[in-house]
mmCIF file of C-alpha atoms in Angstrom:
data_model
loop_
_atom_site.group_PDB
_atom_site.id
_atom_site.type_symbol
_atom_site.label_atom_id
_atom_site.label_comp_id
_atom_site.label_asym_id
_atom_site.label_seq_id
_atom_site.Cartn_x
_atom_site.Cartn_y
_atom_site.Cartn_z
ATOM 1 C CA MET A 1 0.120 0.064 -0.057
ATOM 2 C CA ALA A 2 2.819 2.478 0.900
ATOM 3 C CA ASP A 3 4.622 1.739 -2.222
ATOM 4 C CA LYS A 4 1.616 1.944 -4.245
ATOM 5 C CA VAL A 5 0.904 5.563 -3.152
ATOM 6 C CA ALA A 6 4.455 6.593 -3.771
ATOM 7 C CA SER A 7 4.258 5.862 -7.265
ATOM 8 C CA ALA A 8 0.837 7.233 -7.963
ATOM 9 C CA ARG A 9 1.612 10.735 -9.184
ATOM 10 C CA ASP A 10 4.993 11.686 -7.880
ATOM 11 C CA ARG A 11 6.371 15.012 -8.975
ATOM 12 C CA ASP A 12 9.939 16.318 -8.166
ATOM 13 C CA PHE A 13 10.168 19.869 -8.076
ATOM 14 C CA PRO A 14 13.747 20.578 -9.172
ATOM 15 C CA ILE A 15 16.061 23.433 -8.197
ATOM 16 C CA PRO A 16 19.088 25.034 -9.897
ATOM 17 C CA THR A 17 21.619 24.742 -6.890
ATOM 18 C CA ASP A 18 23.059 21.771 -5.487
ATOM 19 C CA ILE A 19 20.530 19.368 -3.453
ATOM 20 C CA SER A 20 21.097 19.811 0.288
ATOM 21 C CA GLY A 21 17.852 18.144 1.452
ATOM 22 C CA ARG A 22 14.511 16.544 0.223
ATOM 23 C CA LEU A 23 10.995 17.053 1.585
ATOM 24 C CA VAL A 24 8.448 14.587 0.779
ATOM 25 C CA ILE A 25 4.727 15.800 0.719
ATOM 26 C CA GLN A 26 1.828 13.434 0.403
ATOM 27 C CA SER A 27 -1.208 15.226 -0.525
ATOM 28 C CA THR A 28 -4.621 15.181 -2.009
ATOM 29 C CA THR A 29 -4.245 18.832 -3.437
ATOM 30 C CA ASP A 30 -3.881 19.306 -7.173
ATOM 31 C CA TYR A 31 -0.206 19.795 -7.926
ATOM 32 C CA MET A 32 -0.995 22.666 -10.412
ATOM 33 C CA VAL A 33 -2.820 24.368 -7.432
ATOM 34 C CA ILE A 34 0.043 24.006 -4.896
ATOM 35 C CA ALA A 35 2.796 24.587 -7.350
ATOM 36 C CA PRO A 36 3.299 28.271 -6.722
ATOM 37 C CA VAL A 37 3.471 27.764 -3.012
ATOM 38 C CA ILE A 38 6.147 25.205 -3.537
ATOM 39 C CA GLU A 39 8.137 27.238 -5.781
ATOM 40 C CA ALA A 40 7.831 30.179 -3.407
ATOM 41 C CA PHE A 41 9.134 27.978 -0.696
ATOM 42 C CA GLN A 42 12.002 26.796 -2.466
ATOM 43 C CA GLU A 43 13.085 30.449 -3.270
ATOM 44 C CA ARG A 44 13.345 30.900 0.637
ATOM 45 C CA TRP A 45 14.924 27.310 1.085
ATOM 46 C CA PRO A 46 17.498 26.951 -1.840
ATOM 47 C CA GLY A 47 18.765 23.431 -2.125
ATOM 48 C CA ILE A 48 15.727 21.735 -1.108
ATOM 49 C CA LEU A 49 14.192 19.194 -3.506
ATOM 50 C CA ILE A 50 10.461 18.685 -2.929
ATOM 51 C CA THR A 51 8.731 15.650 -3.873
ATOM 52 C CA TYR A 52 5.134 16.011 -4.276
ATOM 53 C CA ASN A 53 2.686 12.881 -4.512
ATOM 54 C CA GLU A 54 -0.946 13.744 -5.246
ATOM 55 C CA VAL A 55 -3.500 11.138 -4.757
ATOM 56 C CA THR A 56 -7.212 10.764 -3.767
ATOM 57 C CA THR A 57 -8.341 11.252 -0.113
ATOM 58 C CA ASN A 58 -9.238 7.585 0.445
ATOM 59 C CA GLU A 59 -6.070 6.408 -1.233
ATOM 60 C CA LEU A 60 -3.898 8.720 0.880
ATOM 61 C CA ASN A 61 -5.630 7.738 4.133
ATOM 62 C CA ALA A 62 -5.216 4.034 3.548
ATOM 63 C CA ALA A 63 -1.536 4.386 2.481
ATOM 64 C CA VAL A 64 -0.796 6.547 5.640
ATOM 65 C CA GLU A 65 -2.607 4.293 7.760
ATOM 66 C CA TYR A 66 -0.709 1.200 6.510
ATOM 67 C CA ALA A 67 2.765 2.959 6.715
ATOM 68 C CA CYS A 68 1.946 4.115 10.210
ATOM 69 C CA ALA A 69 1.047 0.546 11.381
ATOM 70 C CA GLN A 70 4.347 -0.751 9.814
ATOM 71 C CA ASP A 71 6.340 2.083 11.368
ATOM 72 C CA ARG A 72 7.554 3.024 7.759
ATOM 73 C CA PHE A 73 8.466 6.204 6.161
ATOM 74 C CA ILE A 74 5.898 7.322 3.743
ATOM 75 C CA GLY A 75 6.254 11.041 3.558
ATOM 76 C CA ASP A 76 7.210 14.107 5.795
ATOM 77 C CA LEU A 77 4.189 16.204 5.515
ATOM 78 C CA ILE A 78 0.553 14.815 4.879
ATOM 79 C CA ILE A 79 -2.039 17.162 3.537
ATOM 80 C CA SER A 80 -5.709 16.150 2.991
ATOM 81 C CA SER A 81 -8.942 17.704 2.483
ATOM 82 C CA SER A 82 -10.561 14.824 4.144
ATOM 83 C CA ILE A 83 -10.018 16.280 7.541
ATOM 84 C CA ASP A 84 -12.017 13.611 9.499
ATOM 85 C CA GLN A 85 -9.630 11.096 8.137
ATOM 86 C CA GLN A 86 -6.644 13.401 8.960
ATOM 87 C CA LEU A 87 -7.973 13.851 12.557
ATOM 88 C CA LYS A 88 -8.329 10.115 13.113
ATOM 89 C CA LEU A 89 -4.740 9.341 11.834
ATOM 90 C CA VAL A 90 -3.542 12.009 14.311
ATOM 91 C CA ASN A 91 -5.373 10.456 16.992
ATOM 92 C CA ASP A 92 -4.110 7.144 16.245
ATOM 93 C CA GLY A 93 -0.554 8.369 16.694
ATOM 94 C CA CYS A 94 0.552 8.597 13.135
ATOM 95 C CA ALA A 95 1.757 12.392 13.756
ATOM 96 C CA GLN A 96 4.377 14.165 15.569
ATOM 97 C CA SER A 97 4.328 17.760 17.164
ATOM 98 C CA PRO A 98 6.187 20.225 15.233
ATOM 99 C CA GLY A 99 7.247 22.050 18.303
ATOM 100 C CA PRO A 100 6.042 25.366 20.023
ATOM 101 C CA ASN A 101 4.423 28.396 18.344
ATOM 102 C CA VAL A 102 3.253 26.566 15.095
ATOM 103 C CA GLY A 103 -0.115 27.576 14.073
ATOM 104 C CA GLU A 104 -0.354 30.151 16.911
ATOM 105 C CA SER A 105 -2.245 32.606 14.496
ATOM 106 C CA LEU A 106 -4.894 30.040 13.630
ATOM 107 C CA PRO A 107 -8.268 30.242 15.144
ATOM 108 C CA ASP A 108 -9.052 27.466 17.441
ATOM 109 C CA TRP A 109 -11.409 25.665 15.274
ATOM 110 C CA ALA A 110 -8.528 25.338 12.752
ATOM 111 C CA LYS A 111 -5.972 23.332 14.831
ATOM 112 C CA TRP A 112 -5.984 20.142 17.167
ATOM 113 C CA ARG A 113 -3.506 19.072 19.712
ATOM 114 C CA ASP A 114 -0.765 21.020 18.339
ATOM 115 C CA GLU A 115 -0.316 18.272 15.744
ATOM 116 C CA LEU A 116 -2.980 18.997 13.214
ATOM 117 C CA PHE A 117 -3.188 22.454 11.247
ATOM 118 C CA GLY A 118 -5.790 23.859 9.102
ATOM 119 C CA LEU A 119 -4.041 25.449 5.985
ATOM 120 C CA THR A 120 -7.061 26.671 4.002
ATOM 121 C CA TYR A 121 -10.484 28.232 4.124
ATOM 122 C CA GLU A 122 -12.702 26.497 1.716
ATOM 123 C CA PRO A 123 -16.502 26.878 1.365
ATOM 124 C CA ALA A 124 -18.772 23.920 -0.017
ATOM 125 C CA VAL A 125 -20.688 25.682 -2.627
ATOM 126 C CA THR A 126 -23.347 25.244 -5.331
ATOM 127 C CA VAL A 127 -22.302 25.805 -9.042
ATOM 128 C CA TYR A 128 -24.423 26.338 -11.865
ATOM 129 C CA ASN A 129 -24.440 26.598 -15.705
ATOM 130 C CA LYS A 130 -24.793 30.452 -16.299
ATOM 131 C CA ALA A 131 -26.547 29.900 -19.769
ATOM 132 C CA PHE A 132 -29.287 27.792 -18.331
ATOM 133 C CA PHE A 133 -29.796 30.039 -15.474
ATOM 134 C CA ALA A 134 -29.750 33.245 -17.718
ATOM 135 C CA ASN A 135 -33.496 33.894 -17.360
ATOM 136 C CA ARG A 136 -34.152 32.300 -13.905
ATOM 137 C CA PRO A 137 -32.499 32.655 -10.532
ATOM 138 C CA ALA A 138 -29.945 29.670 -9.534
ATOM 139 C CA PRO A 139 -30.959 28.059 -6.134
ATOM 140 C CA GLN A 140 -29.737 30.248 -3.354
ATOM 141 C CA SER A 141 -30.271 27.829 -0.647
ATOM 142 C CA ARG A 142 -30.917 23.991 -0.004
ATOM 143 C CA PHE A 143 -34.608 24.838 0.194
ATOM 144 C CA ASP A 144 -34.493 26.284 -3.101
ATOM 145 C CA LEU A 145 -32.536 23.367 -4.439
ATOM 146 C CA ILE A 146 -34.967 20.844 -3.245
ATOM 147 C CA ASP A 147 -37.778 22.888 -4.686
ATOM 148 C CA LEU A 148 -36.111 22.993 -7.916
ATOM 149 C CA LEU A 149 -35.481 19.223 -8.011
ATOM 150 C CA ARG A 150 -39.278 18.740 -7.806
ATOM 151 C CA GLU A 151 -39.666 20.020 -11.351
ATOM 152 C CA SER A 152 -40.474 17.123 -13.811
ATOM 153 C CA ASP A 153 -37.545 16.099 -15.884
ATOM 154 C CA THR A 154 -35.628 19.491 -16.242
ATOM 155 C CA PHE A 155 -32.759 18.253 -14.062
ATOM 156 C CA ARG A 156 -32.800 14.508 -14.583
ATOM 157 C CA ALA A 157 -29.226 13.302 -14.904
ATOM 158 C CA LYS A 158 -28.408 17.065 -15.005
ATOM 159 C CA VAL A 159 -27.223 17.395 -11.262
ATOM 160 C CA GLY A 160 -23.590 16.502 -9.998
ATOM 161 C CA SER A 161 -22.016 15.867 -6.751
ATOM 162 C CA TYR A 162 -19.384 13.816 -5.058
ATOM 163 C CA ASP A 163 -19.319 10.127 -4.889
ATOM 164 C CA ILE A 164 -19.157 9.858 -1.147
ATOM 165 C CA GLU A 165 -18.160 6.350 -1.133
ATOM 166 C CA THR A 166 -14.889 7.011 -2.923
ATOM 167 C CA SER A 167 -14.459 10.751 -2.052
ATOM 168 C CA GLY A 168 -13.398 11.478 1.383
ATOM 169 C CA VAL A 169 -14.245 15.202 1.363
ATOM 170 C CA GLY A 170 -17.624 14.042 -0.402
ATOM 171 C CA TYR A 171 -18.419 11.948 2.652
ATOM 172 C CA LEU A 172 -17.178 14.666 5.060
ATOM 173 C CA PHE A 173 -19.666 17.197 3.422
ATOM 174 C CA ALA A 174 -22.322 14.868 3.328
ATOM 175 C CA PHE A 175 -22.170 13.757 6.873
ATOM 176 C CA GLN A 176 -21.832 17.367 8.004
ATOM 177 C CA ASP A 177 -24.909 18.239 6.026
ATOM 178 C CA ALA A 178 -26.892 15.432 7.761
ATOM 179 C CA ILE A 179 -25.753 16.983 11.228
ATOM 180 C CA GLN A 180 -26.418 20.530 10.413
ATOM 181 C CA ALA A 181 -29.912 20.631 9.205
ATOM 182 C CA SER A 182 -33.361 18.730 8.573
ATOM 183 C CA THR A 183 -33.076 19.122 4.687
ATOM 184 C CA TRP A 184 -30.648 16.319 4.249
ATOM 185 C CA GLY A 185 -33.259 13.621 3.732
ATOM 186 C CA ARG A 186 -35.351 15.452 1.349
ATOM 187 C CA LEU A 187 -32.348 16.682 -0.646
ATOM 188 C CA VAL A 188 -30.674 13.254 -1.065
ATOM 189 C CA GLU A 189 -34.344 11.976 -2.012
ATOM 190 C CA GLY A 190 -34.420 14.756 -4.685
ATOM 191 C CA LEU A 191 -30.960 13.824 -6.033
ATOM 192 C CA GLY A 192 -31.925 10.328 -6.285
ATOM 193 C CA ARG A 193 -35.143 10.953 -8.105
ATOM 194 C CA ASN A 194 -33.274 13.078 -10.459
ATOM 195 C CA GLU A 195 -30.649 10.563 -11.144
ATOM 196 C CA ALA A 196 -27.816 12.906 -9.944
ATOM 197 C CA GLN A 197 -24.432 11.995 -11.362
ATOM 198 C CA LEU A 198 -21.663 11.258 -8.833
ATOM 199 C CA PHE A 199 -17.762 11.971 -9.322
ATOM 200 C CA CYS A 200 -14.711 11.610 -7.641
ATOM 201 C CA CYS A 201 -13.228 15.025 -8.199
ATOM 202 C CA THR A 202 -14.157 18.557 -8.321
ATOM 203 C CA GLY A 203 -12.712 19.224 -11.749
ATOM 204 C CA GLU A 204 -14.886 16.658 -13.527
ATOM 205 C CA ILE A 205 -18.184 18.450 -12.063
ATOM 206 C CA LEU A 206 -16.876 21.864 -13.057
ATOM 207 C CA ASP A 207 -16.125 20.600 -16.468
ATOM 208 C CA ARG A 208 -19.578 19.317 -16.923
ATOM 209 C CA VAL A 209 -21.366 22.188 -15.443
ATOM 210 C CA ALA A 210 -19.182 24.464 -17.778
ATOM 211 C CA ASP A 211 -20.303 22.728 -20.881
ATOM 212 C CA GLY A 212 -23.880 21.817 -20.019
ATOM 213 C CA ARG A 213 -23.616 18.294 -19.459
ATOM 214 C CA LEU A 214 -24.697 19.292 -16.023
ATOM 215 C CA LEU A 215 -26.845 22.161 -14.851
ATOM 216 C CA LEU A 216 -25.841 22.273 -11.181
ATOM 217 C CA GLY A 217 -23.165 20.879 -9.003
ATOM 218 C CA TYR A 218 -23.752 20.315 -5.257
ATOM 219 C CA ASN A 219 -21.369 20.594 -2.346
ATOM 220 C CA VAL A 220 -18.587 21.364 -4.657
ATOM 221 C CA LEU A 221 -15.147 22.626 -3.130
ATOM 222 C CA GLY A 222 -15.345 26.398 -3.583
ATOM 223 C CA SER A 223 -11.611 26.966 -3.711
ATOM 224 C CA TYR A 224 -11.659 25.203 -7.057
ATOM 225 C CA ALA A 225 -14.942 26.710 -8.257
ATOM 226 C CA LEU A 226 -13.709 30.419 -7.291
ATOM 227 C CA SER A 227 -10.385 29.507 -9.516
ATOM 228 C CA ARG A 228 -12.596 28.335 -12.420
ATOM 229 C CA ILE A 229 -15.053 31.385 -12.562
ATOM 230 C CA GLY A 230 -11.973 33.518 -12.575
ATOM 231 C CA ARG A 231 -11.240 32.181 -16.204
ATOM 232 C CA ASP A 232 -14.405 30.622 -17.312
ATOM 233 C CA ASP A 233 -17.569 32.877 -17.398
ATOM 234 C CA ARG A 234 -19.799 29.899 -18.134
ATOM 235 C CA VAL A 235 -19.900 28.838 -14.428
ATOM 236 C CA GLY A 236 -21.595 30.623 -11.601
ATOM 237 C CA ILE A 237 -21.229 30.059 -7.820
ATOM 238 C CA VAL A 238 -23.631 30.391 -4.949
ATOM 239 C CA LEU A 239 -22.718 30.055 -1.082
ATOM 240 C CA PRO A 240 -26.013 28.662 0.201
ATOM 241 C CA SER A 241 -27.754 31.265 2.159
ATOM 242 C CA ASP A 242 -29.076 28.773 4.849
ATOM 243 C CA TYR A 243 -25.423 27.844 5.685
ATOM 244 C CA THR A 244 -22.182 27.316 3.889
ATOM 245 C CA LEU A 245 -19.832 24.758 5.291
ATOM 246 C CA ILE A 246 -16.163 25.701 5.479
ATOM 247 C CA MET A 247 -13.373 23.124 5.191
ATOM 248 C CA SER A 248 -9.843 23.717 6.210
ATOM 249 C CA ARG A 249 -7.298 21.542 4.290
ATOM 250 C CA ALA A 250 -5.387 19.877 7.300
ATOM 251 C CA ALA A 251 -1.817 19.000 7.554
ATOM 252 C CA PHE A 252 0.435 17.044 9.830
ATOM 253 C CA ILE A 253 3.974 16.029 10.111
ATOM 254 C CA SER A 254 4.368 12.219 9.968
ATOM 255 C CA ARG A 255 5.428 10.402 12.894
ATOM 256 C CA ASN A 256 8.235 8.810 10.842
ATOM 257 C CA ALA A 257 9.254 12.038 8.870
ATOM 258 C CA GLU A 258 12.891 12.089 7.966
ATOM 259 C CA ARG A 259 12.797 15.762 7.597
ATOM 260 C CA PRO A 260 10.457 17.066 10.213
ATOM 261 C CA GLY A 261 12.244 20.491 10.343
ATOM 262 C CA LEU A 262 11.563 21.045 6.746
ATOM 263 C CA ALA A 263 7.994 19.773 7.220
ATOM 264 C CA ARG A 264 7.521 22.399 10.060
ATOM 265 C CA ALA A 265 8.907 25.154 7.768
ATOM 266 C CA PHE A 266 6.587 24.501 5.007
ATOM 267 C CA ILE A 267 3.503 24.700 7.388
ATOM 268 C CA ASP A 268 4.990 27.899 8.770
ATOM 269 C CA PHE A 269 5.593 29.286 5.331
ATOM 270 C CA MET A 270 1.839 28.468 4.339
ATOM 271 C CA LEU A 271 0.582 30.366 7.356
ATOM 272 C CA SER A 272 2.944 33.326 6.990
ATOM 273 C CA PRO A 273 1.585 36.528 5.229
ATOM 274 C CA PRO A 274 3.931 35.833 2.113
ATOM 275 C CA GLY A 275 2.549 32.401 1.965
ATOM 276 C CA ARG A 276 -1.105 33.322 2.537
ATOM 277 C CA ALA A 277 -0.847 35.935 -0.115
ATOM 278 C CA ILE A 278 0.563 33.175 -2.676
ATOM 279 C CA LEU A 279 -2.190 30.653 -1.494
ATOM 280 C CA SER A 280 -4.899 33.230 -2.114
ATOM 281 C CA ARG A 281 -3.620 35.029 -5.334
ATOM 282 C CA ASP A 282 -1.928 32.067 -7.280
ATOM 283 C CA ALA A 283 -3.119 28.987 -5.775
ATOM 284 C CA GLY A 284 -6.870 29.885 -5.504
ATOM 285 C CA LEU A 285 -6.956 28.997 -1.954
ATOM 286 C CA LEU A 286 -7.940 31.047 1.172
ATOM 287 C CA SER A 287 -6.386 30.928 4.719
ATOM 288 C CA PRO A 288 -8.229 30.579 8.019
ATOM 289 C CA ILE A 289 -6.490 33.549 9.476
ATOM 290 C CA ASP A 290 -8.045 35.899 6.880
ATOM 291 C CA GLY A 291 -10.302 33.750 4.776
ATOM 292 C CA PRO A 292 -13.739 35.289 5.927
ATOM 293 C CA ALA A 293 -12.757 38.833 4.673
ATOM 294 C CA ARG A 294 -11.163 37.801 1.407
ATOM 295 C CA LEU A 295 -14.323 35.362 0.684
ATOM 296 C CA ALA A 296 -16.583 38.312 1.067
ATOM 297 C CA ARG A 297 -14.541 40.439 -1.243
ATOM 298 C CA LEU A 298 -14.558 37.512 -3.832
ATOM 299 C CA VAL A 299 -18.065 36.748 -3.857
ATOM 300 C CA GLY A 300 -19.155 40.331 -3.609
ATOM 301 C CA SER A 301 -21.774 39.768 -1.010
ATOM 302 C CA PRO A 302 -21.506 41.163 2.637
ATOM 303 C CA ARG A 303 -24.192 38.670 4.043
ATOM 304 C CA ASN A 304 -21.724 35.855 3.309
ATOM 305 C CA ALA A 305 -19.323 37.162 6.115
ATOM 306 C CA ASP A 306 -21.892 36.452 8.553
ATOM 307 C CA PRO A 307 -20.503 34.108 11.045
ATOM 308 C CA GLN A 308 -24.053 32.570 11.511
ATOM 309 C CA GLU A 309 -24.031 31.394 7.621
ATOM 310 C CA LEU A 310 -20.446 30.396 7.352
ATOM 311 C CA ARG A 311 -19.983 27.351 9.592
ATOM 312 C CA PRO A 312 -16.350 26.003 9.786
ATOM 313 C CA ILE A 313 -16.018 22.336 10.334
ATOM 314 C CA MET A 314 -14.127 22.337 13.527
ATOM 315 C CA LEU A 315 -11.059 19.964 13.932
ATOM 316 C CA THR A 316 -12.192 18.317 16.916
ATOM 317 C CA PRO A 317 -12.795 14.713 18.034
ATOM 318 C CA ALA A 318 -16.525 15.207 17.137
ATOM 319 C CA LEU A 319 -15.293 14.450 13.365
ATOM 320 C CA LEU A 320 -14.518 10.901 14.382
ATOM 321 C CA VAL A 321 -18.259 10.182 14.941
ATOM 322 C CA GLY A 322 -18.682 10.055 11.148
ATOM 323 C CA LEU A 323 -15.828 7.440 10.815
ATOM 324 C CA ASP A 324 -17.357 4.954 13.229
ATOM 325 C CA GLN A 325 -17.791 1.807 11.228
ATOM 326 C CA ALA A 326 -21.410 1.147 12.208
ATOM 327 C CA LYS A 327 -22.554 4.700 11.845
ATOM 328 C CA ARG A 328 -20.700 5.109 8.286
ATOM 329 C CA ASN A 329 -22.438 1.764 7.113
ATOM 330 C CA ILE A 330 -25.845 3.082 8.284
ATOM 331 C CA PHE A 331 -25.139 6.433 6.511
ATOM 332 C CA LEU A 332 -24.111 4.876 3.222
ATOM 333 C CA GLN A 333 -26.982 2.466 3.289
ATOM 334 C CA GLN A 334 -29.372 5.431 3.341
ATOM 335 C CA TRP A 335 -27.174 6.980 0.588
ATOM 336 C CA ARG A 336 -27.358 3.876 -1.593
ATOM 337 C CA ALA A 337 -31.177 3.557 -0.902
ATOM 338 C CA ALA A 338 -31.809 7.073 -2.715
ATOM 339 C CA LEU A 339 -28.877 6.757 -5.179
ATOM 340 C CA PRO A 340 -28.515 3.034 -6.357
ATOM 341 C CA PRO A 341 -25.307 1.780 -7.256
ATOM 342 C CA ARG A 342 -26.245 2.020 -10.936
ATOM 343 C CA GLN A 343 -25.967 5.690 -10.598
ATOM 344 C CA LEU A 344 -22.501 5.760 -9.057
ATOM 345 C CA SER A 345 -19.632 7.168 -10.832
ATOM 346 C CA LYS A 346 -20.927 7.787 -14.042
ATOM 347 C CA HIS A 347 -18.296 9.644 -16.192
ATOM 348 C CA PRO A 348 -19.953 10.240 -19.663
#
């Protein structure tokens, strides 16, 4: 398992000077998104070769879990959007503390036990095809979306979301939805009745919304959506007005890290003012430190800065509830009942 993940999508970020050290990062973040941050870090740390391996959330979790159990090296820094899985790995002893003062500028909800640190501030949003909704309002809330899905055949096979059985962040958002509000059951029923299309990855949903194969995408990672709308005017974005979940991509230093000092330096850089600026401007990601204000400016809607509507998913042991095997099985059974297996992972 550990060997498999190491060969999935390895990329070395070379440097012009002699190599004096190597930092290995295992991550679920698209390498094109994180590349500006890595390149800026290398400018500050000349001589450091960075090996960046990009995999899916479930692949990364399984590989790190296996390496931890075998007491084997898999990487120095582990970064994932599936924060419940990250918290469980830390809780199981797969991380080490980077030492004092790391993450001290983070809000309390974005760090846990001085070992797990939220690096980003990413809303779960609804995206829509702007051409289709040119003469009608896009759904602004889950209540609007439920009403919309009651229309006869307009949205049949035209709504996309994550396959929560293969996407860790998809499962996280879905489980949080079930906790946050009473709309979850009706929403899942509407998705099932309309034969919603399910995908592993955000890019696939955005591509299909852009070209009209899908009209709506639900619970899409807002960081990628905000980056897309900056260069593609076919896609619109909504922060649901009833509440908007906020996820913080979480990082920890592996217990078996070979270069824990470099891993700490990378976390420090991502949370520093220069790192946050690159994260926001070049990587299309926001930071928990100044994310709310930047998000309000990006979406151009003051109401979205209301803390009652923006609901960060806190890095606390409460996240482990959704990973309890019995609860997970029940939750997935309810999901499958609404969205039969024949509808899963259709990629036309």
